[in-house]
Short mmCIF file of C-alpha atoms in Angstrom, two decimals:
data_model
loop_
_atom_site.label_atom_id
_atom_site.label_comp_id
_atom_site.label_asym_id
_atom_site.label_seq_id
_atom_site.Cartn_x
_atom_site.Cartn_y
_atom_site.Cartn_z
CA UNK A 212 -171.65 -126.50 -68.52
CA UNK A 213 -168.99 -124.43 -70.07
CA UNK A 214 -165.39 -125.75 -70.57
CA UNK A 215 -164.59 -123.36 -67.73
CA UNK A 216 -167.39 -123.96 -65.47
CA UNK A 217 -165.60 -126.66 -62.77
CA UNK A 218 -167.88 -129.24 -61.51
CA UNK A 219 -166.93 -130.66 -58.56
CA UNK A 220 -168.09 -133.38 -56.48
CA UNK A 221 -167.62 -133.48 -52.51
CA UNK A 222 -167.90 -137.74 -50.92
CA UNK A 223 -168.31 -136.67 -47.11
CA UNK A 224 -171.51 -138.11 -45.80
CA UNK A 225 -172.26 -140.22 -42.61
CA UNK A 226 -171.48 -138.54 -39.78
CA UNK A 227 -171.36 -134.82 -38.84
CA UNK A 228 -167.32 -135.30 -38.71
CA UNK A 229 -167.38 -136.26 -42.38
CA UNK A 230 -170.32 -133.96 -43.56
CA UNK A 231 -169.24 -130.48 -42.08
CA UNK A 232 -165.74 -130.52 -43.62
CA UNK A 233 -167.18 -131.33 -46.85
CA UNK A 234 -169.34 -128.73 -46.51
CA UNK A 235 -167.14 -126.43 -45.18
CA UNK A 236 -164.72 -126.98 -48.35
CA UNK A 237 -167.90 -126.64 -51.10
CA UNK A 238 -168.68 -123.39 -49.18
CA UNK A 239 -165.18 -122.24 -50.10
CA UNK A 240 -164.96 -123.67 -53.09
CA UNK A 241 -168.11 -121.35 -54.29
CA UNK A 242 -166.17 -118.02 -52.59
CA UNK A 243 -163.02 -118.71 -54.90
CA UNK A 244 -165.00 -119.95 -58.40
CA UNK A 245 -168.82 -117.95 -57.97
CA UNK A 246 -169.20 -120.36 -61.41
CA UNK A 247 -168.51 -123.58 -60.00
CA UNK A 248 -171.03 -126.49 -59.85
CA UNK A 249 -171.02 -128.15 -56.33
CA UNK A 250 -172.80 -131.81 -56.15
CA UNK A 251 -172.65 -134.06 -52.59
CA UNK A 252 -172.77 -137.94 -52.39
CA UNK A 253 -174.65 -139.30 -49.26
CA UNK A 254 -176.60 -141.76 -48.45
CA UNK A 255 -180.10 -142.36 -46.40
CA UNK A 256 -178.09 -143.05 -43.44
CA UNK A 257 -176.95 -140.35 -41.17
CA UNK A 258 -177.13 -136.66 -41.10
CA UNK A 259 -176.85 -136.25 -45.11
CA UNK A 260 -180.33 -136.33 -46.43
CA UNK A 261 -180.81 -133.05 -43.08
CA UNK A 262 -177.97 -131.12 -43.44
CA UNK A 263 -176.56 -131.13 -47.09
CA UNK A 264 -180.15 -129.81 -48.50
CA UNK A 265 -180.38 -127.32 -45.57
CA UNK A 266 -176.72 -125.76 -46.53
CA UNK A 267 -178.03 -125.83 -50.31
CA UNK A 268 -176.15 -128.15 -52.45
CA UNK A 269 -177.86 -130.79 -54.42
CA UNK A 270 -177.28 -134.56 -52.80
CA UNK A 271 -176.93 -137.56 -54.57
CA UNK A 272 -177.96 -140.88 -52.86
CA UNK A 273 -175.60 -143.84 -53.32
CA UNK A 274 -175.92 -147.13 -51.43
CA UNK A 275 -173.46 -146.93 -48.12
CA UNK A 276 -170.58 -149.13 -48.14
CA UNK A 277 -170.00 -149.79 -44.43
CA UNK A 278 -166.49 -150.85 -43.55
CA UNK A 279 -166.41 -153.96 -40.62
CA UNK A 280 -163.88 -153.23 -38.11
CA UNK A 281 -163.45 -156.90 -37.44
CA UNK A 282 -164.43 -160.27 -39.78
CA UNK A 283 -168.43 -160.73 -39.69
CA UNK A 284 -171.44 -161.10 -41.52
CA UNK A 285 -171.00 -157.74 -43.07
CA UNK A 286 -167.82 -158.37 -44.54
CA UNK A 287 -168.77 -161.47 -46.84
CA UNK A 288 -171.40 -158.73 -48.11
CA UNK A 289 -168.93 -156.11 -48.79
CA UNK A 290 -167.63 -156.61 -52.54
CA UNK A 291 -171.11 -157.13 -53.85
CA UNK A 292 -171.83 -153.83 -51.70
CA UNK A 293 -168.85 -152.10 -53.15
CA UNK A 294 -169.78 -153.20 -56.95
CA UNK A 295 -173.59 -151.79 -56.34
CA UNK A 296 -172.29 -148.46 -55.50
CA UNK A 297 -169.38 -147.61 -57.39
CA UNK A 298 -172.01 -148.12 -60.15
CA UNK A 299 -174.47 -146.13 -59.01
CA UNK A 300 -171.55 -143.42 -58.29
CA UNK A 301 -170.19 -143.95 -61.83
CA UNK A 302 -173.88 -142.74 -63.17
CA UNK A 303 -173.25 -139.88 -60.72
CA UNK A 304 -170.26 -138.71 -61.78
CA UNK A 305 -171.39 -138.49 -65.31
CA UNK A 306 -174.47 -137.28 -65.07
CA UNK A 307 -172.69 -133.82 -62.92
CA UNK A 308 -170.05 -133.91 -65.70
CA UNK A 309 -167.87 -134.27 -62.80
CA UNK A 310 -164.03 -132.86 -63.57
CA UNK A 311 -162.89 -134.02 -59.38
CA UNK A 312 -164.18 -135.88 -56.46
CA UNK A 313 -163.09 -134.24 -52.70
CA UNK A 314 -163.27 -137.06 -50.21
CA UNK A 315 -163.59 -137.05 -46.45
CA UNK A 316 -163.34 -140.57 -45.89
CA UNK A 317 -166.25 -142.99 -43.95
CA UNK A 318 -168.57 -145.47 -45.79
CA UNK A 319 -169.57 -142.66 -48.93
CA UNK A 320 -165.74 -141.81 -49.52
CA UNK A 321 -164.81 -145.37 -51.06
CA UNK A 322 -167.08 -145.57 -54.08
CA UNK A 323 -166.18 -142.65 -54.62
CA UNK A 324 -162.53 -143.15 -54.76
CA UNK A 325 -163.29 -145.97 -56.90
CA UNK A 326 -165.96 -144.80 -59.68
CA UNK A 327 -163.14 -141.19 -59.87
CA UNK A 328 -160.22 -143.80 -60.79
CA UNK A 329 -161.85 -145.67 -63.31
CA UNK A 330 -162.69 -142.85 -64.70
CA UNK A 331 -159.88 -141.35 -64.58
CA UNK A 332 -161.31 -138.47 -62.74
CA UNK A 333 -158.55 -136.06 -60.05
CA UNK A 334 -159.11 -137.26 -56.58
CA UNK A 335 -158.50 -135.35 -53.43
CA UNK A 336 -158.34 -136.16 -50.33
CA UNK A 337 -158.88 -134.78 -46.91
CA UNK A 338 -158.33 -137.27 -43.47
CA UNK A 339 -159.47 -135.16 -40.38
CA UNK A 340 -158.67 -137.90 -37.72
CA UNK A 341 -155.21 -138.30 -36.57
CA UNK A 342 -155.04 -142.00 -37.67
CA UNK A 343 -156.68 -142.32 -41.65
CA UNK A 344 -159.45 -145.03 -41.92
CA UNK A 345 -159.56 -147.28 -44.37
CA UNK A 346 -161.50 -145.56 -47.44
CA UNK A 347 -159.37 -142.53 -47.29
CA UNK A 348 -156.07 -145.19 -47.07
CA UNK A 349 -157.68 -146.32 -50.64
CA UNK A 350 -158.04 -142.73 -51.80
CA UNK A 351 -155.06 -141.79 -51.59
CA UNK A 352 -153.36 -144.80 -53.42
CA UNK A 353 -155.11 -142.94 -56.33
CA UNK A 354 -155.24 -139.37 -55.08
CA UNK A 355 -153.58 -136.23 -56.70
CA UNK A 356 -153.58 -134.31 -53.84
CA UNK A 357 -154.28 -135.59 -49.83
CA UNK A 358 -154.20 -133.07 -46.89
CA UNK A 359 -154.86 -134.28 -43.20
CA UNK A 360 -155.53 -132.05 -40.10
CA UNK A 361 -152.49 -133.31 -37.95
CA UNK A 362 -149.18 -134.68 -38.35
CA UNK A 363 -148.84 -138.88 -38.62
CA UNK A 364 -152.42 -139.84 -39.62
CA UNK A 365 -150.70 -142.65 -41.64
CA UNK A 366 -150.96 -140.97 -45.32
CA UNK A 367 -147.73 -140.50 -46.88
CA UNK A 368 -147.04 -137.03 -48.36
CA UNK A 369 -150.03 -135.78 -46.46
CA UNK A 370 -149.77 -132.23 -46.59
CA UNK A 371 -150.98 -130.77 -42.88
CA UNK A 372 -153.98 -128.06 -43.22
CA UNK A 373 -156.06 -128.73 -40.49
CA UNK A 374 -159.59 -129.26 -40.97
CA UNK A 375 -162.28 -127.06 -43.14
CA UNK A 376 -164.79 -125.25 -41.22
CA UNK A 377 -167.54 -123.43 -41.89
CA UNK A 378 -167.17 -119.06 -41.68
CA UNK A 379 -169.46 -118.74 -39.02
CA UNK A 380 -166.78 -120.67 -36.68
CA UNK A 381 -163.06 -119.42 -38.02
CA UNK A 382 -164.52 -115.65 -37.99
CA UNK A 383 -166.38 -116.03 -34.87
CA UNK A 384 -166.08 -113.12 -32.91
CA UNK A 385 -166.49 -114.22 -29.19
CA UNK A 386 -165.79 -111.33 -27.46
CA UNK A 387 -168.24 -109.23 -29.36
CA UNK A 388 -170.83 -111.82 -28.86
CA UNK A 389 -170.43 -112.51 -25.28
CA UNK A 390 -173.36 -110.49 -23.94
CA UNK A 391 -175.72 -111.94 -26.76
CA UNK A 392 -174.89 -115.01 -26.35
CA UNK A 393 -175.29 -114.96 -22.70
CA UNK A 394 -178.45 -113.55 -22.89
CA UNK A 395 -180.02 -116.19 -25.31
CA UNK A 396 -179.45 -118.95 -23.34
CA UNK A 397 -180.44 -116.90 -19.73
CA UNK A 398 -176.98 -117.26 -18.58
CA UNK A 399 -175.36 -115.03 -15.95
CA UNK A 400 -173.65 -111.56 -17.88
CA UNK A 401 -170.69 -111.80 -15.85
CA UNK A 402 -169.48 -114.79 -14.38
CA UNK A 403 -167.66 -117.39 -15.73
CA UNK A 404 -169.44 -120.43 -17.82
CA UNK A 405 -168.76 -123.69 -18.14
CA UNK A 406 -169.76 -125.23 -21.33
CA UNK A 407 -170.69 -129.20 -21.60
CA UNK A 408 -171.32 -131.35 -24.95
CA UNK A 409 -171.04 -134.61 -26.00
CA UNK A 410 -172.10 -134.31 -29.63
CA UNK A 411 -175.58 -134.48 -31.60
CA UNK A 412 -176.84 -136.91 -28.98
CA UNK A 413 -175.04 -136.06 -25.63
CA UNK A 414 -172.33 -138.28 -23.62
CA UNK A 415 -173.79 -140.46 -20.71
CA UNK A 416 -170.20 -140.17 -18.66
CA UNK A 417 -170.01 -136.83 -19.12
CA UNK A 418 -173.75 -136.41 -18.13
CA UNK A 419 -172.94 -137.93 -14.61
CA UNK A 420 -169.66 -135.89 -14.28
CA UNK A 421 -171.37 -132.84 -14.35
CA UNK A 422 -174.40 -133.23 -12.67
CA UNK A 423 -172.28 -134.82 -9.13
CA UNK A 424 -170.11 -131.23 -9.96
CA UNK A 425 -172.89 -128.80 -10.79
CA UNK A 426 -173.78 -128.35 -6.48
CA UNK A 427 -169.78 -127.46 -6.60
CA UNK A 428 -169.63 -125.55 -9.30
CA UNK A 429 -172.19 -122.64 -9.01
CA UNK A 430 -171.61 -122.83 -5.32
CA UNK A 431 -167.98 -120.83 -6.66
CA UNK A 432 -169.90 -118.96 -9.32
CA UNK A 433 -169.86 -120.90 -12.39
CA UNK A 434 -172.39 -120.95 -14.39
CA UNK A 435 -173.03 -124.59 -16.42
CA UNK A 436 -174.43 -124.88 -20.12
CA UNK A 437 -174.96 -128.24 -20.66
CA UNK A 438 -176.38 -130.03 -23.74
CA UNK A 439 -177.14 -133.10 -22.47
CA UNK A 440 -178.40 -134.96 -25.76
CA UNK A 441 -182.22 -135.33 -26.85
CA UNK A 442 -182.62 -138.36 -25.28
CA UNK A 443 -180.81 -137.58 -21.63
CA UNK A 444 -182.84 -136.41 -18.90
CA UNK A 445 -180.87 -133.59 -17.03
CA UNK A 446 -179.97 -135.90 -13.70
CA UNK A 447 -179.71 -132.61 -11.72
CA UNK A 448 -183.36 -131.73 -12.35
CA UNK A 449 -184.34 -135.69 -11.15
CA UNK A 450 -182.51 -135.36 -7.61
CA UNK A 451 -183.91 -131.93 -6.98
CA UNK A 452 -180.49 -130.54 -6.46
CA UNK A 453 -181.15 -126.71 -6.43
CA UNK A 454 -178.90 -124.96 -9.04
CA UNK A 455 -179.85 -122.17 -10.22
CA UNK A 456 -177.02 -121.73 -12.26
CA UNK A 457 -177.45 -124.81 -14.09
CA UNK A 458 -178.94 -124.38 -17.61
CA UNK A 459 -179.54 -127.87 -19.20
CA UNK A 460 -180.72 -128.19 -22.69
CA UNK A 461 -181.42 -131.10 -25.05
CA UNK A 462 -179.73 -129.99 -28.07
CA UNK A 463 -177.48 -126.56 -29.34
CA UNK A 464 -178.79 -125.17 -32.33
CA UNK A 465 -176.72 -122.42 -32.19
CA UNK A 466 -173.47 -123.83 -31.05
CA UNK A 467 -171.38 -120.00 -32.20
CA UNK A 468 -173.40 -118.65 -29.49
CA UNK A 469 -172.82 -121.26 -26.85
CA UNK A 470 -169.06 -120.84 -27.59
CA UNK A 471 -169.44 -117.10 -27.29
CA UNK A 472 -170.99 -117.73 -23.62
CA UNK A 473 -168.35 -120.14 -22.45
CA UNK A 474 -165.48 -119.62 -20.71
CA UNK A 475 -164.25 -123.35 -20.27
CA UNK A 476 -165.43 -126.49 -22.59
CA UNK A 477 -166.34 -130.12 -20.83
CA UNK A 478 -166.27 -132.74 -24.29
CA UNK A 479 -165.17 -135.18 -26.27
CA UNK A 480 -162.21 -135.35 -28.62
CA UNK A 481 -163.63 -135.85 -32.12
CA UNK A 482 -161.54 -133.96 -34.82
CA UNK A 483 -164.28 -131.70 -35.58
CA UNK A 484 -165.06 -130.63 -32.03
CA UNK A 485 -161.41 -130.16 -31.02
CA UNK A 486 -161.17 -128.31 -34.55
CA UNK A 487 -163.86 -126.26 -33.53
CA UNK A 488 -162.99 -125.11 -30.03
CA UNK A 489 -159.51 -124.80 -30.51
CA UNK A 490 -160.25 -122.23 -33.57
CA UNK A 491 -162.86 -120.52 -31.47
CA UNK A 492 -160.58 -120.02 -28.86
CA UNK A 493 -161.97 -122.04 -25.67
CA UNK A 494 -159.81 -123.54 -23.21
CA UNK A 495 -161.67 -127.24 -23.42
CA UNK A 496 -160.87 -130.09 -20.78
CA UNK A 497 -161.35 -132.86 -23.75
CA UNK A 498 -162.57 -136.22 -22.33
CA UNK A 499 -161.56 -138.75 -25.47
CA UNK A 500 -164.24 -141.69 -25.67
CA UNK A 501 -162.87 -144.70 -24.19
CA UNK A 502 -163.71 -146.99 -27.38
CA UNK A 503 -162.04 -147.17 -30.98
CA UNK A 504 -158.19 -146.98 -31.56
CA UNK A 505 -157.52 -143.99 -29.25
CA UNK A 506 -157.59 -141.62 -32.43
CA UNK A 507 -159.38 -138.87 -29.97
CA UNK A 508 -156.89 -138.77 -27.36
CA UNK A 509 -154.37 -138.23 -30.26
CA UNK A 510 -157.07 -135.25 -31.58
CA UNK A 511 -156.71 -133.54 -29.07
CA UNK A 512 -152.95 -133.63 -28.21
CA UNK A 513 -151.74 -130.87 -30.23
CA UNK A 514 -153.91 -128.48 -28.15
CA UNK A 515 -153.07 -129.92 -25.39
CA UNK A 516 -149.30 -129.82 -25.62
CA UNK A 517 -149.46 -126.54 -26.66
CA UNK A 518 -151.50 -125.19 -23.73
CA UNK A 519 -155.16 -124.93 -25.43
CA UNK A 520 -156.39 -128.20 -22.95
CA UNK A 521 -156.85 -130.51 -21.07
CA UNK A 522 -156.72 -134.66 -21.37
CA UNK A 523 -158.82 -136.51 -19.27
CA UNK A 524 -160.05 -140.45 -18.88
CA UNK A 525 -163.22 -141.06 -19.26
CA UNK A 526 -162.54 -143.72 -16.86
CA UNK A 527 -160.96 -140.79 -14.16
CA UNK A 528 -163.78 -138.25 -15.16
CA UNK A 529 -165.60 -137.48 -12.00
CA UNK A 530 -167.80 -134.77 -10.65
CA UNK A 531 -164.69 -133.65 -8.25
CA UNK A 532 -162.47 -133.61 -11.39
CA UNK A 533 -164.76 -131.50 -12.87
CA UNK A 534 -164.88 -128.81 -10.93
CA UNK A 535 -161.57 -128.94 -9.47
CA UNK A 536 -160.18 -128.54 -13.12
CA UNK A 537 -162.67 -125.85 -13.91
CA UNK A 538 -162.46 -123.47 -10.98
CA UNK A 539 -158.61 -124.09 -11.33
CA UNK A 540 -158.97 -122.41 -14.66
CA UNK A 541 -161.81 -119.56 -13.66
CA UNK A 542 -160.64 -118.58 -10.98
CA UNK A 543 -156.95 -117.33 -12.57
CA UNK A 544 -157.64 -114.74 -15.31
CA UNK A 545 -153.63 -115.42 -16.49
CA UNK A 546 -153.87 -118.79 -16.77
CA UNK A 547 -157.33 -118.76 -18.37
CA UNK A 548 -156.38 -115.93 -20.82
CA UNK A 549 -152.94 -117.70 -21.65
CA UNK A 550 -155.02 -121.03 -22.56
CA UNK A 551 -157.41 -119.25 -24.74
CA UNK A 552 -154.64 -118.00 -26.61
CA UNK A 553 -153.01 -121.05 -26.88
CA UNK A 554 -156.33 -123.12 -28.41
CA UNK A 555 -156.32 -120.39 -30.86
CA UNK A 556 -153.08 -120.94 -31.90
CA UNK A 557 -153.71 -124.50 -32.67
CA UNK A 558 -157.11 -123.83 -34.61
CA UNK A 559 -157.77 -124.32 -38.13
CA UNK A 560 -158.72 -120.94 -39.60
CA UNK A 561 -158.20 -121.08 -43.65
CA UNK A 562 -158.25 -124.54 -44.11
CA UNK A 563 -161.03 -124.43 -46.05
CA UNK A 564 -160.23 -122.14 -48.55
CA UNK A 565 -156.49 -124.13 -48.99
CA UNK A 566 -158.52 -127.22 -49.71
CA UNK A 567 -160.51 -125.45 -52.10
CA UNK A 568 -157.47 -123.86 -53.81
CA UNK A 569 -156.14 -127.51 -54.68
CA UNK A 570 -159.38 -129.24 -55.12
CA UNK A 571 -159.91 -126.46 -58.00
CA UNK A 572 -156.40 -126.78 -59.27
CA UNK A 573 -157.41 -130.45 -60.09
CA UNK A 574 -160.27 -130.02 -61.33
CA UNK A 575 -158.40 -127.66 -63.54
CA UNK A 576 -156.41 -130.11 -65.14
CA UNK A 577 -159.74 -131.97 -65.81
CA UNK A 578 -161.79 -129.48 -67.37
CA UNK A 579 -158.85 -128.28 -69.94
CA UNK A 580 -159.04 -131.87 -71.40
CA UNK A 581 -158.94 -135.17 -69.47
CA UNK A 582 -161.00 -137.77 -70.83
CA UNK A 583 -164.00 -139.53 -69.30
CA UNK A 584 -164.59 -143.18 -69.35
#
């Protein structure tokens, strides 16, 4: 490696809300420095070892530090946890002749935090719920830069970018790809589309929800995508309801396309998937899991206030909310066109290439001379 040659390393594995940013951000960081050297940490648990390979960066394994919400088993095991992998990061780090570490927070974030300061190494750090979790609450202690997606997540100085997301979202043309994308998934050309997902592996509540509103729904016209998960059998298709509207699927692949189709978006209120159809443009009726410390109601509220959505209960989501709410919005071009342009407003288009622009600025300061330890 060159003296010029960056080499930066990206902590965002776990979950696809931690991997895609990171992603996302090493994708920009190779538009603005063709040169640099891009190396992921993961672990064996997850989605890393699938989709870090697949987007062509080279992973390194470190053992998973899981962080216990409450006292258990789990948490007598954590410094001994902590010590294992911090080491094994350490060896990392080294090895990549790494000059900054980008974290994302979740159970990969904090050894990483941890090796970077004793080395000495620029840490940056990037919190994409609207209340930070514990690693990235450690990062930042030690951090030379930290950016968040929305205001309060509990990081002081946290400068507000929203959340990095890959090109093929932020420049997603869904006008232009309306037709295709209707067409690949055998969806009507013309009339409206409801769109329903509950991440990787679908969302029981929602599941029910839609199939007591599909009979409703394409009696008015609307057409339903719904990914109902790879383990969810379509409950329509068990009662025999006749919908021929209704296209269920296990699993999007192409989730630009499905956006394209839609008019309206049924799903939860995870940062990345309110980051993703508020940038895309798609009036979403969010439905924030009814677990955890109500960070996803607080996700989605900026949308929401500013016209881009709706906030619904799991406990209040019903197949007569459903399509009340939905052929509310179909059925009034204004209002529909007016919310579209409102989610836009609230998307997250360049904040990957703004987390880039600081994550190589530190790295900078590392490659004209800081010293490793």
């Amino acid at each position: 490696m060159t003296s010029n040659e960056p080499s930066v390393v990206v902590a965002g594995g776990g979950s696809a809300g931690h991997v895609e940013p990171a992603l996302a951000t090493a994708d920009a960081v190779r538009r603005l420095r063709p040169d640099a050297r891009v190396t992921a940490l993961g672990t064996e648990r997850g989605l890393d070892t699938r989709l870090i390979p697949a987007r062509g960066y080279p992973l390194e394994l470190i053992p998973p530090v899981p962080l216990p919400r409450k006292p258990n088993v789990d948490l007598a095991k954590l410094p001994m946890r902590v010590v294992r992998s911090v080491r094994r990061t350490r060896a990392v780090l080294r090895e990549v002749g790494a000059d900054v570490v980008v974290g994302f927070g979740g159970y990969v974030s904090l050894p990483a935090y941890l090796a970077a300061a004793s080395m000495r190494l620029p840490i940056v750090v990037h919190e994409a719920n609207a209340r930070a979790g514990v690693a990235n609450k450690v990062g930042a202690r030690f951090a030379r830069a930290v950016c968040a997606a929305v205001p309060g997540s509990g990081l002081a100085g946290a400068e507000v970018i929203g959340i990095p997301l890959r090109r093929e979202i932020t420049e997603l043309d869904r006008a232009g790809l309306r037709a295709q994308a209707r067409a690949h998934f055998g969806l009507d050309p013309q009339g409206p589309v409801l769109l329903v997902f509950g991440g990787s592996q679908g969302a029981r509540s929602l599941n029910e929800a839609v199939s007591a509103a599909v009979p409703a729904l394409t009696a008015a016209g609307v057409s339903v995508l719904h990914a109902h998960g790879p383990t969810n059998a379509p409950a329509v298709g068990i009662t025999g309801v006749d919908a021929p509207g209704y296209h269920p699927v296990p699993y999007l692949e192409r989730m630009d396309l499905a956006y394209a189709a839609a008019d309206v978006a049924l799903c939860r209120a995870g940062a990345m998937t309110v980051a993703e159809v508020s940038t895309v443009g798609l009036p979403a009726i969010y439905v924030p899991l009814p677990h955890g410390n109500g960070e996803q109601a607080l996700n989605a509220r900026p949308v929401v206030d500013a016209g881009g959505g709706m906030l619904v209960a799991d406990a209040e989501l019903t197949g007569e909310t459903v399509s009340s709410l939905v052929t509310g919005l179909v059925d009034d071009p204004d209002r529909l066109a007016a919310a579209a342009a409102a989610a836009r407003r609230s998307g997250h288009a360049g904040a990957d290439e703004t987390l880039a622009a600081t994550v190589l600025e530190a790295a900078g300061s590392s490659v004209s001379g800081r010293t490793r330890t």
